CSV table of C-alpha atoms and ligand atoms in Angstrom, one decimal:
chain,number,residue,atom,x,y,z
A,10,MET,CA,91.6,24.3,41.1
A,11,ASN,CA,90.2,27.8,41.2
A,12,GLU,CA,91.9,31.0,40.1
A,13,ILE,CA,93.2,31.9,43.5
A,14,GLU,CA,94.6,28.4,44.1
A,15,LYS,CA,96.3,28.6,40.7
A,16,LEU,CA,97.9,32.0,41.6
A,17,ILE,CA,99.1,30.7,44.9
A,18,GLY,CA,100.6,27.6,43.3
A,19,SER,CA,102.4,29.5,40.6
A,20,ALA,CA,103.8,32.1,43.1
A,21,GLN,CA,105.1,29.3,45.3
A,22,LYS,CA,106.7,27.8,42.2
A,23,VAL,CA,108.5,31.1,41.5
A,24,LEU,CA,110.1,31.1,44.9
A,25,LYS,CA,111.2,27.4,44.5
A,26,THR,CA,112.7,28.3,41.1
A,27,ASN,CA,114.7,31.1,42.6
A,28,ASP,CA,115.8,29.2,45.7
A,29,ARG,CA,119.6,28.9,45.9
A,30,GLY,CA,119.7,26.7,49.0
A,31,GLY,CA,118.7,28.9,52.0
A,32,TYR,CA,118.4,32.2,50.1
A,33,THR,CA,116.2,33.4,47.2
A,34,ILE,CA,117.6,35.4,44.3
A,35,PRO,CA,115.2,38.0,42.8
A,36,THR,CA,115.4,36.4,39.4
A,37,ASP,CA,117.9,34.3,37.4
A,38,GLU,CA,120.8,36.0,35.6
A,39,LEU,CA,119.7,39.6,36.0
A,40,TYR,CA,120.0,39.5,39.8
A,41,PRO,CA,121.8,36.3,40.7
A,42,PHE,CA,122.6,37.0,44.3
A,43,GLN,CA,120.8,37.8,47.6
A,44,TRP,CA,119.4,41.3,47.7
A,45,ASN,CA,118.6,42.9,51.0
A,46,TRP,CA,115.0,44.2,50.8
A,47,ASP,CA,114.0,41.7,48.1
A,48,SER,CA,115.0,38.9,50.4
A,49,ALA,CA,113.3,40.3,53.4
A,50,ILE,CA,110.0,40.6,51.5
A,51,THR,CA,110.5,37.2,49.9
A,52,ALA,CA,110.9,35.6,53.4
A,53,LEU,CA,107.2,36.3,53.9
A,54,GLY,CA,106.4,34.4,50.8
A,55,TRP,CA,107.9,31.2,52.2
A,56,MET,CA,105.9,31.4,55.5
A,57,LYS,CA,102.8,29.3,54.5
A,58,ASP,CA,104.7,26.6,52.8
A,59,ASP,CA,107.8,26.2,55.0
A,60,GLU,CA,108.3,28.4,58.1
A,61,PRO,CA,111.9,27.1,58.9
A,62,ARG,CA,112.9,28.1,55.3
A,63,ALA,CA,111.4,31.5,55.7
A,64,TRP,CA,113.5,32.2,58.8
A,65,GLN,CA,116.5,30.8,57.1
A,66,GLU,CA,116.1,33.4,54.4
A,67,ILE,CA,116.9,36.1,57.0
A,68,GLU,CA,119.6,34.1,58.7
A,69,MET,CA,121.4,34.0,55.3
A,70,LEU,CA,121.0,37.7,54.8
A,71,LEU,CA,122.5,38.4,58.2
A,72,LYS,CA,125.6,36.4,57.2
A,73,GLY,CA,126.6,39.5,55.2
A,74,GLN,CA,126.2,42.0,58.1
A,75,TRP,CA,129.2,44.1,58.7
A,76,ALA,CA,130.8,44.5,62.2
A,77,ASN,CA,129.5,48.1,62.2
A,78,GLY,CA,125.9,46.8,61.9
A,79,MET,CA,125.3,47.6,58.2
A,80,ILE,CA,123.3,45.0,56.3
A,81,PRO,CA,124.6,45.3,52.7
A,82,HIS,CA,122.3,45.7,49.7
A,83,ILE,CA,123.8,42.6,48.0
A,84,ILE,CA,125.3,39.5,49.5
A,85,PHE,CA,127.4,37.7,46.9
A,86,HIS,CA,127.1,34.2,48.3
A,87,GLU,CA,128.6,32.6,45.2
A,88,GLU,CA,130.3,33.6,42.0
A,89,VAL,CA,128.1,34.2,39.1
A,90,ASP,CA,129.2,36.3,36.1
A,91,SER,CA,125.9,37.5,34.7
A,92,TYR,CA,125.9,40.7,36.8
A,93,PHE,CA,127.8,43.9,36.8
A,94,PRO,CA,129.2,45.4,39.1
A,95,GLY,CA,130.4,42.3,40.9
A,96,PRO,CA,132.3,41.9,44.2
A,97,ASP,CA,135.7,42.9,42.6
A,98,VAL,CA,134.3,46.3,41.6
A,99,TRP,CA,132.9,46.9,45.1
A,100,GLY,CA,136.2,45.8,46.7
A,101,VAL,CA,134.9,44.7,50.0
A,102,ASP,CA,137.4,42.5,51.8
A,103,GLN,CA,135.2,40.2,53.9
A,104,PRO,CA,134.8,36.4,53.9
A,105,THR,CA,131.3,36.8,52.6
A,106,LYS,CA,131.5,39.2,49.7
A,107,THR,CA,129.1,42.1,49.8
A,108,THR,CA,128.4,45.6,48.5
A,109,SER,CA,129.3,48.6,50.7
A,110,ILE,CA,125.8,50.3,50.8
A,111,SER,CA,122.5,49.2,52.3
A,112,GLN,CA,118.9,49.3,51.1
A,113,PRO,CA,115.5,50.3,52.5
A,114,ALA,CA,115.3,48.7,56.0
A,115,VAL,CA,112.0,46.9,55.6
A,116,LEU,CA,113.5,43.8,57.3
A,117,SER,CA,112.3,44.4,60.9
A,118,SER,CA,108.7,45.1,59.7
A,119,VAL,CA,108.8,41.8,57.9
A,120,VAL,CA,110.1,40.0,61.0
A,121,LYS,CA,107.2,41.4,63.0
A,122,MET,CA,104.7,40.2,60.3
A,123,MET,CA,106.4,36.8,60.3
A,124,LEU,CA,106.1,36.5,64.1
A,125,GLU,CA,102.4,37.5,63.9
A,126,SER,CA,101.6,34.9,61.2
A,127,ALA,CA,103.8,32.0,62.4
A,128,ASN,CA,102.0,28.8,63.3
A,129,ASP,CA,105.1,27.6,65.1
A,130,GLN,CA,105.4,30.3,67.7
A,131,THR,CA,108.2,28.5,69.5
A,132,LEU,CA,110.4,28.5,66.4
A,133,ALA,CA,109.5,32.1,65.7
A,134,LYS,CA,110.5,33.3,69.1
A,135,GLN,CA,113.7,31.3,69.1
A,136,GLN,CA,114.6,32.7,65.8
A,137,ILE,CA,113.8,36.3,66.8
A,138,LYS,CA,115.8,36.1,70.0
A,139,HIS,CA,118.7,34.8,67.9
A,140,MET,CA,118.5,37.7,65.4
A,141,LEU,CA,117.5,40.6,67.7
A,142,PRO,CA,121.1,41.9,68.4
A,143,ALA,CA,121.6,41.9,64.6
A,144,LEU,CA,118.4,43.8,63.9
A,145,VAL,CA,119.0,46.3,66.7
A,146,ASN,CA,122.6,46.9,65.5
A,147,TYR,CA,121.3,47.4,61.9
A,148,HIS,CA,118.9,50.2,63.0
A,149,LEU,CA,121.6,51.7,65.3
A,150,TRP,CA,123.9,51.7,62.3
A,151,TRP,CA,121.4,53.7,60.2
A,152,TYR,CA,121.0,56.3,63.0
A,153,ASN,CA,124.6,56.6,64.1
A,154,GLU,CA,126.4,56.5,60.7
A,155,ARG,CA,123.8,58.1,58.5
A,156,ASP,CA,122.6,60.7,61.0
A,157,PRO,CA,125.7,61.5,63.1
A,158,GLU,CA,124.4,65.0,63.7
A,159,ASN,CA,121.1,63.9,65.2
A,160,THR,CA,118.9,65.6,62.8
A,161,GLY,CA,116.2,62.9,62.8
A,162,LEU,CA,116.7,62.4,59.0
A,163,VAL,CA,119.2,59.8,57.8
A,164,VAL,CA,121.1,60.3,54.6
A,165,SER,CA,121.5,57.9,51.7
A,166,TYR,CA,124.7,57.8,49.5
A,167,HIS,CA,123.6,56.1,46.4
A,168,PRO,CA,120.4,55.8,44.2
A,169,TRP,CA,120.8,52.0,44.6
A,170,GLU,CA,120.4,52.4,48.3
A,171,SER,CA,116.9,53.8,47.7
A,172,GLY,CA,116.1,50.7,45.6
A,173,MET,CA,114.5,53.2,43.2
A,174,ASP,CA,117.6,53.4,41.1
A,175,ASN,CA,116.7,55.8,38.3
A,176,SER,CA,113.9,57.6,39.9
A,177,PRO,CA,113.7,61.2,38.6
A,178,ALA,CA,113.8,62.2,42.2
A,179,TRP,CA,117.6,61.7,42.0
A,180,ASP,CA,118.3,63.2,38.6
A,181,LYS,CA,119.5,66.6,39.6
A,182,SER,CA,121.7,65.4,42.5
A,183,LEU,CA,123.1,62.5,40.5
A,184,ALA,CA,124.0,64.9,37.6
A,185,ALA,CA,126.4,66.7,40.1
A,186,VAL,CA,128.3,63.5,40.6
A,187,PRO,CA,131.3,63.0,38.2
A,188,PRO,CA,131.2,60.1,35.7
A,189,VAL,CA,133.6,57.2,36.3
A,190,ASP,CA,136.8,57.6,34.3
A,191,TRP,CA,137.3,54.0,33.1
A,192,GLU,CA,135.5,51.8,30.6
A,193,TYR,CA,133.1,49.2,31.9
A,194,LYS,CA,130.6,46.8,30.3
A,195,ARG,CA,127.1,46.6,31.6
A,196,LYS,CA,125.4,43.2,31.6
A,197,ASP,CA,121.8,44.1,32.4
A,198,THR,CA,121.2,45.5,28.9
A,199,ASP,CA,122.3,42.1,27.4
A,200,LEU,CA,119.4,40.6,29.2
A,201,ILE,CA,116.7,43.3,29.2
A,202,ASP,CA,115.5,45.8,26.7
A,203,ALA,CA,117.6,49.0,27.2
A,204,ASP,CA,114.4,51.0,27.1
A,205,GLU,CA,113.4,49.4,30.4
A,206,ARG,CA,116.6,50.1,32.2
A,207,PRO,CA,118.6,53.1,33.5
A,208,LYS,CA,120.6,55.0,31.0
A,209,ALA,CA,124.4,55.2,30.6
A,210,PHE,CA,124.5,58.7,32.1
A,211,GLU,CA,123.2,57.2,35.3
A,212,TYR,CA,125.4,54.1,35.3
A,213,ASP,CA,128.5,56.2,34.8
A,214,ARG,CA,127.7,58.0,38.1
A,215,TYR,CA,126.5,54.8,39.9
A,216,ILE,CA,129.9,53.3,39.3
A,217,TYR,CA,131.8,56.5,40.2
A,218,LEU,CA,130.1,56.3,43.6
A,219,VAL,CA,130.9,52.6,44.1
A,220,GLU,CA,134.5,53.5,43.5
A,221,PHE,CA,134.4,56.5,45.7
A,222,PHE,CA,133.3,54.3,48.7
A,223,LYS,CA,136.2,51.9,47.9
A,224,LYS,CA,138.7,54.8,47.6
A,225,SER,CA,137.5,56.2,50.9
A,226,ASN,CA,138.3,52.8,52.5
A,227,PHE,CA,134.6,52.5,53.5
A,228,ASP,CA,135.4,55.0,56.3
A,229,ALA,CA,132.1,56.2,57.6
A,230,LYS,CA,133.3,59.7,58.7
A,231,ALA,CA,135.2,60.4,55.5
A,232,ILE,CA,132.2,59.3,53.4
A,233,TYR,CA,129.8,61.4,55.4
A,234,LYS,CA,132.0,64.4,54.9
A,235,ASN,CA,132.9,64.0,51.3
A,236,CYS,CA,130.3,62.0,49.4
A,237,PRO,CA,129.2,63.9,46.3
A,238,TYR,CA,125.7,62.5,46.6
A,239,LYS,CA,123.8,62.9,49.9
A,240,MET,CA,120.1,62.6,50.0
A,241,HIS,CA,117.3,62.7,52.6
A,242,ASP,CA,115.3,60.0,50.8
A,243,ILE,CA,111.7,60.1,51.9
A,244,GLY,CA,111.3,56.4,50.9
A,245,ILE,CA,114.2,55.2,53.0
A,246,ILE,CA,113.3,57.5,55.9
A,247,SER,CA,109.7,56.2,55.9
A,248,ILE,CA,110.6,52.5,55.7
A,249,LEU,CA,113.2,52.9,58.4
A,250,HIS,CA,110.8,54.8,60.7
A,251,LYS,CA,108.1,52.2,60.4
A,252,ALA,CA,110.6,49.3,60.8
A,253,THR,CA,112.0,50.9,64.0
A,254,ALA,CA,108.5,51.2,65.5
A,255,ASP,CA,108.0,47.5,64.6
A,256,LEU,CA,111.4,46.5,66.0
A,257,ILE,CA,110.7,48.3,69.3
A,258,GLN,CA,107.4,46.4,69.6
A,259,VAL,CA,109.0,43.0,68.8
A,260,CYS,CA,111.7,43.7,71.5
A,261,GLN,CA,109.1,44.7,74.0
A,262,ASN,CA,107.1,41.5,73.4
A,263,ILE,CA,110.2,39.4,73.8
A,264,LEU,CA,111.3,41.2,77.0
A,265,GLU,CA,107.9,41.0,78.6
A,266,GLU,CA,107.6,37.3,77.8
A,267,ASP,CA,111.0,36.6,79.3
A,268,ALA,CA,110.5,38.9,82.3
A,269,GLN,CA,110.2,36.0,84.8
A,270,SER,CA,112.8,33.7,83.4
A,271,GLY,CA,115.2,36.6,82.7
A,272,ILE,CA,116.8,36.9,79.3
A,273,ASP,CA,120.1,35.3,78.9
A,274,THR,CA,122.7,36.7,76.6
A,275,MET,CA,121.6,36.9,73.0
A,276,THR,CA,124.1,36.5,70.2
A,277,SER,CA,123.8,37.0,66.4
A,278,LYS,CA,126.7,36.2,64.0
A,279,GLY,CA,127.5,38.5,61.1
A,280,ASN,CA,130.2,38.6,58.4
A,281,ALA,CA,133.5,37.1,59.4
A,282,ASN,CA,131.7,35.5,62.3
A,283,HIS,CA,131.5,38.8,64.0
A,284,GLU,CA,129.3,38.4,67.1
A,285,PHE,CA,126.6,40.9,68.1
A,286,THR,CA,125.8,40.2,71.7
A,287,PHE,CA,123.4,41.7,74.3
A,288,ASN,CA,122.3,40.9,77.8
A,289,ARG,CA,118.9,42.1,79.1
A,290,THR,CA,120.4,45.4,80.4
A,291,GLU,CA,122.1,46.2,77.1
A,292,LEU,CA,119.0,45.4,75.1
A,293,LEU,CA,117.0,47.8,77.3
A,294,ALA,CA,119.6,50.5,76.8
A,295,ASN,CA,119.6,50.1,73.1
A,296,LEU,CA,115.9,50.0,73.0
A,297,ASP,CA,115.9,53.4,74.7
A,298,THR,CA,118.2,54.8,72.0
A,299,LEU,CA,115.9,53.5,69.3
A,300,LYS,CA,112.9,55.1,70.9
A,301,GLN,CA,114.8,58.5,71.1
A,302,ARG,CA,115.9,58.2,67.5
A,303,HIS,CA,112.3,57.3,66.4
A,304,GLN,CA,111.0,60.3,68.3
A,305,LEU,CA,113.6,62.6,66.7
A,306,THR,CA,112.4,61.6,63.2
A,307,GLN,CA,108.8,62.1,64.3
A,308,ASN,CA,109.6,65.6,65.5
A,309,ASN,CA,111.6,66.7,62.4
A,310,ILE,CA,109.9,65.0,59.5
A,311,HIS,CA,107.9,68.2,58.9
A,312,GLN,CA,111.1,69.6,57.3
A,313,LEU,CA,110.5,67.3,54.3
A,314,TRP,CA,106.9,68.5,53.8
A,315,HIS,CA,106.7,70.6,50.6
A,316,GLU,CA,103.7,72.9,50.7
A,317,PRO,CA,103.4,73.7,47.0
A,318,LEU,CA,103.2,70.0,46.0
A,319,ASN,CA,101.3,68.9,49.2
A,320,ALA,CA,103.6,66.0,49.8
A,321,PHE,CA,106.6,64.8,51.7
A,322,LEU,CA,109.6,65.0,49.2
A,323,SER,CA,113.2,63.9,49.2
A,324,GLN,CA,115.8,66.6,49.7
A,325,ASP,CA,119.4,67.0,48.5
A,326,VAL,CA,121.4,67.4,51.6
A,327,LEU,CA,124.3,69.2,49.8
A,328,THR,CA,122.2,71.9,48.2
A,329,GLY,CA,119.2,71.9,50.5
A,330,GLU,CA,116.9,71.7,47.4
A,331,PHE,CA,113.8,69.5,47.3
A,332,SER,CA,113.4,66.9,44.6
A,333,GLU,CA,110.4,68.5,43.1
A,334,VAL,CA,108.9,65.5,41.4
A,335,LEU,CA,106.2,63.2,42.7
A,336,THR,CA,107.2,59.5,42.9
A,337,THR,CA,105.8,56.6,44.9
A,338,GLY,CA,108.7,57.3,47.4
A,339,THR,CA,106.6,60.3,48.6
A,340,LEU,CA,103.6,58.0,49.2
A,341,LEU,CA,105.6,55.7,51.4
A,342,ALA,CA,105.1,58.5,54.0
A,343,LEU,CA,101.7,56.8,54.5
A,344,TRP,CA,103.4,53.6,55.5
A,345,ALA,CA,105.3,55.5,58.2
A,346,GLU,CA,102.1,57.3,59.2
A,347,PHE,CA,103.9,60.6,58.9
A,348,GLY,CA,102.1,63.9,59.0
A,349,ASP,CA,99.2,65.6,60.8
A,350,ASP,CA,95.5,64.9,59.9
A,351,GLU,CA,95.5,67.6,57.2
A,352,GLN,CA,98.7,66.4,55.6
A,353,LYS,CA,97.4,62.8,55.6
A,354,GLU,CA,94.2,63.9,53.9
A,355,LYS,CA,96.2,65.7,51.3
A,356,MET,CA,98.2,62.6,50.6
A,357,HIS,CA,95.0,60.6,50.4
A,358,THR,CA,93.6,63.0,47.8
A,359,LEU,CA,96.9,62.9,45.9
A,360,LEU,CA,96.8,59.1,45.9
A,361,GLN,CA,93.2,58.9,44.7
A,362,GLN,CA,94.0,61.3,41.8
A,363,TRP,CA,97.2,59.3,40.9
A,364,LEU,CA,95.2,56.1,40.8
A,365,SER,CA,92.7,57.6,38.4
A,366,LEU,CA,95.3,58.8,35.8
A,367,LYS,CA,96.4,55.5,34.2
A,368,PRO,CA,94.7,52.3,33.2
A,369,TYR,CA,97.1,50.4,35.6
A,370,SER,CA,98.5,51.8,38.9
A,371,LEU,CA,100.4,53.0,40.8
A,372,SER,CA,102.9,54.4,38.3
A,373,SER,CA,106.3,54.9,40.1
A,374,THR,CA,106.5,58.4,38.8
A,375,HIS,CA,103.5,60.6,38.7
A,376,PRO,CA,102.1,60.5,35.1
A,377,HIS,CA,102.1,64.3,34.8
A,378,ALA,CA,105.8,64.6,35.6
A,379,LYS,CA,107.8,65.6,32.5
A,380,GLU,CA,110.3,62.7,33.3
A,381,PHE,CA,107.5,60.1,33.2
A,382,GLU,CA,108.1,57.0,30.9
A,383,PRO,CA,105.6,54.1,31.3
A,384,GLN,CA,108.2,51.3,30.8
A,385,ARG,CA,111.5,52.6,32.1
A,386,TYR,CA,112.3,51.0,35.5
A,387,TRP,CA,111.5,53.6,38.2
A,388,ARG,CA,110.4,56.4,35.9
A,389,GLY,CA,106.8,55.1,35.4
A,390,PRO,CA,106.2,51.4,35.8
A,391,ILE,CA,104.3,49.8,38.6
A,392,TRP,CA,106.2,47.9,41.3
A,393,VAL,CA,103.9,45.7,43.3
A,394,HIS,CA,106.0,45.6,46.5
A,395,ILE,CA,105.6,49.4,46.6
A,396,ASN,CA,101.9,49.0,46.0
A,397,TRP,CA,101.8,46.6,48.9
A,398,LEU,CA,103.5,49.0,51.3
A,399,ILE,CA,101.4,51.9,50.2
A,400,ALA,CA,98.2,49.9,50.5
A,401,MET,CA,99.0,48.8,54.0
A,402,GLY,CA,100.0,52.4,54.8
A,403,ALA,CA,96.7,53.7,53.4
A,404,GLN,CA,94.8,51.1,55.4
A,405,ALA,CA,96.7,52.1,58.6
A,406,ASN,CA,95.6,55.7,58.0
A,407,GLY,CA,91.9,54.6,57.6
A,408,PHE,CA,91.8,55.0,53.8
A,409,THR,CA,90.3,51.6,53.3
A,410,GLU,CA,88.8,52.0,49.9
A,411,VAL,CA,92.0,53.1,48.3
A,412,ALA,CA,93.9,50.3,50.0
A,413,GLU,CA,91.5,47.7,48.7
A,414,SER,CA,91.6,49.1,45.2
A,415,ILE,CA,95.4,49.0,45.1
A,416,LYS,CA,95.4,45.4,46.3
A,417,SER,CA,92.8,44.1,43.9
A,418,SER,CA,94.1,45.9,40.9
A,419,SER,CA,97.7,44.7,41.6
A,420,LEU,CA,96.5,41.1,41.9
A,421,ALA,CA,94.6,41.4,38.7
A,422,LEU,CA,97.7,42.8,37.0
A,423,ILE,CA,99.8,39.9,38.1
A,424,LYS,CA,97.1,37.3,37.2
A,425,ASP,CA,96.9,38.6,33.7
A,426,ASN,CA,100.6,39.3,33.1
A,427,ASP,CA,102.6,37.0,35.4
A,428,TYR,CA,105.2,37.5,38.1
A,429,TYR,CA,107.3,40.3,36.5
A,430,GLU,CA,109.7,42.7,38.1
A,431,TYR,CA,107.6,45.7,37.2
A,432,PHE,CA,104.7,46.5,34.8
A,433,ASN,CA,104.0,49.1,32.1
A,434,CYS,CA,101.3,51.4,33.5
A,435,ASP,CA,99.8,52.1,30.0
A,436,ASN,CA,99.2,48.5,28.9
A,437,GLY,CA,99.9,46.4,32.0
A,438,LEU,CA,102.6,44.3,30.3
A,439,GLY,CA,105.4,42.9,32.4
A,440,CYS,CA,108.8,44.5,32.1
A,441,GLY,CA,112.3,43.8,33.4
A,442,GLY,CA,113.0,40.4,34.9
A,443,GLY,CA,110.4,37.6,34.8
A,444,THR,CA,109.7,34.9,37.4
A,445,PHE,CA,110.4,37.6,40.1
A,446,SER,CA,110.5,36.7,43.8
A,447,TRP,CA,109.1,39.7,45.5
A,448,THR,CA,106.2,39.9,43.1
A,449,ALA,CA,105.4,36.3,44.0
A,450,ALA,CA,105.9,36.9,47.7
A,451,VAL,CA,103.7,40.0,47.9
A,452,SER,CA,100.9,38.1,46.0
A,453,LEU,CA,101.2,35.3,48.5
A,454,HIS,CA,101.0,37.7,51.4
A,455,TRP,CA,97.9,39.4,49.9
A,456,LEU,CA,96.2,36.1,49.2
A,457,LEU,CA,97.1,34.1,52.2
A,458,TYR,CA,97.2,36.7,55.0
A,459,PRO,CA,94.4,39.1,54.3
A,460,GLU,CA,94.1,40.0,58.0
A,461,ALA,CA,97.8,41.1,58.1
A,462,GLN,CA,97.0,43.9,55.7
A,463,LYS,CA,94.7,45.5,58.3
A,464,LYS,CA,97.2,45.9,61.2
B,503,DGY,C1,120.7,46.8,39.7
B,503,DGY,O1,121.8,46.3,39.5
B,503,DGY,O2,119.9,47.1,38.8
B,503,DGY,C2,120.2,46.9,41.0
B,503,DGY,O3,119.0,47.7,41.2
B,503,DGY,C3,121.2,47.4,42.0
B,503,DGY,O4,120.8,47.1,43.2
């Protein structure tokens, strides 16, 4: 068995270890439930070995979808007590317990990749028709509830929504949120070195926000009006923008294929068996809305360009201030293909410099930032699923050399250090949870579908 075969075999083993019967947990104990963007990316990892299982991953995720279209960031399919905050703290009263916030909407991009790589095209199309109303409603939820004023820039209400929990990009805005006023006991630091996790200052405010959503009865209008944390997160906006473009393409393919036979009613089922249903006319109307929303973002994204740092940055909606720190969130703008030619070239230069600054890359926070810490979660370590998105973004913009370098250095890092949640960018050592699903899934995608990186 050669090195590559070994790497593939061990990645597939990671997914099997984390399989909980239809869905994959990120890793045992630390994250014992189904996470939204983890699971989407992980579905890709199942494709080579077991296509029905890959589609099932997404079906299970959609079981948590709320009637308003939101796909929550965690689906608590069963009770496990190694995680805090659990469903009781979130207080969501649904048959399938969930959190009340979402996560970066990479799902539709993954579905498009799955369709393109599926050997069983009949199964893929059947599955996609079955999930289209759910996916379309998820995107409409982002635009309607998180951008009710049609600015083109959706807002996020919690650092956990970004997936980049303790990124320094949120420091100033999170500091304006009050701390929760009751005692709680974290469980993550019983499992992982506290130096690799967010600090208590941040957790106090994470939990305040969780409680704020509950006290607001999850009322979208009240939360939009009163939430003490409101962010134009460039990572979330970029991932959503690309996923909307991908979803539009998937819908168009399905509609064209079914043009003769005519599309019958499509139905997806979410939480509490809520049905999302479309006929062909409704699908076309929703597709038009998605196209308009996509165009609006395209027109207005220039508002997040920050001339002094030569990058797209996140912005605090409440104060209007930019988060003036470079994090890999800003590089996700390449994945969305945001910017004019000059801005893209500036991002390219930034990316090349960033790659040259540390023995291992890409550090999640720019190494020159004063907040940089090589081992602490989103304040420095390398996350390979972000490398994967940035590499595909670089490739799409024609920056092939940089794309190849990110891919090969990430695979070398994994080969030498195993399937960790994230990696210290000074010494390459694995940090956080081990046996980690998306690290395995991304490796499988890189190794098994090299052509998919070039689309
Ligand atoms: C955690 O608990 O650390 C997660 O990132 C929340 O999604």
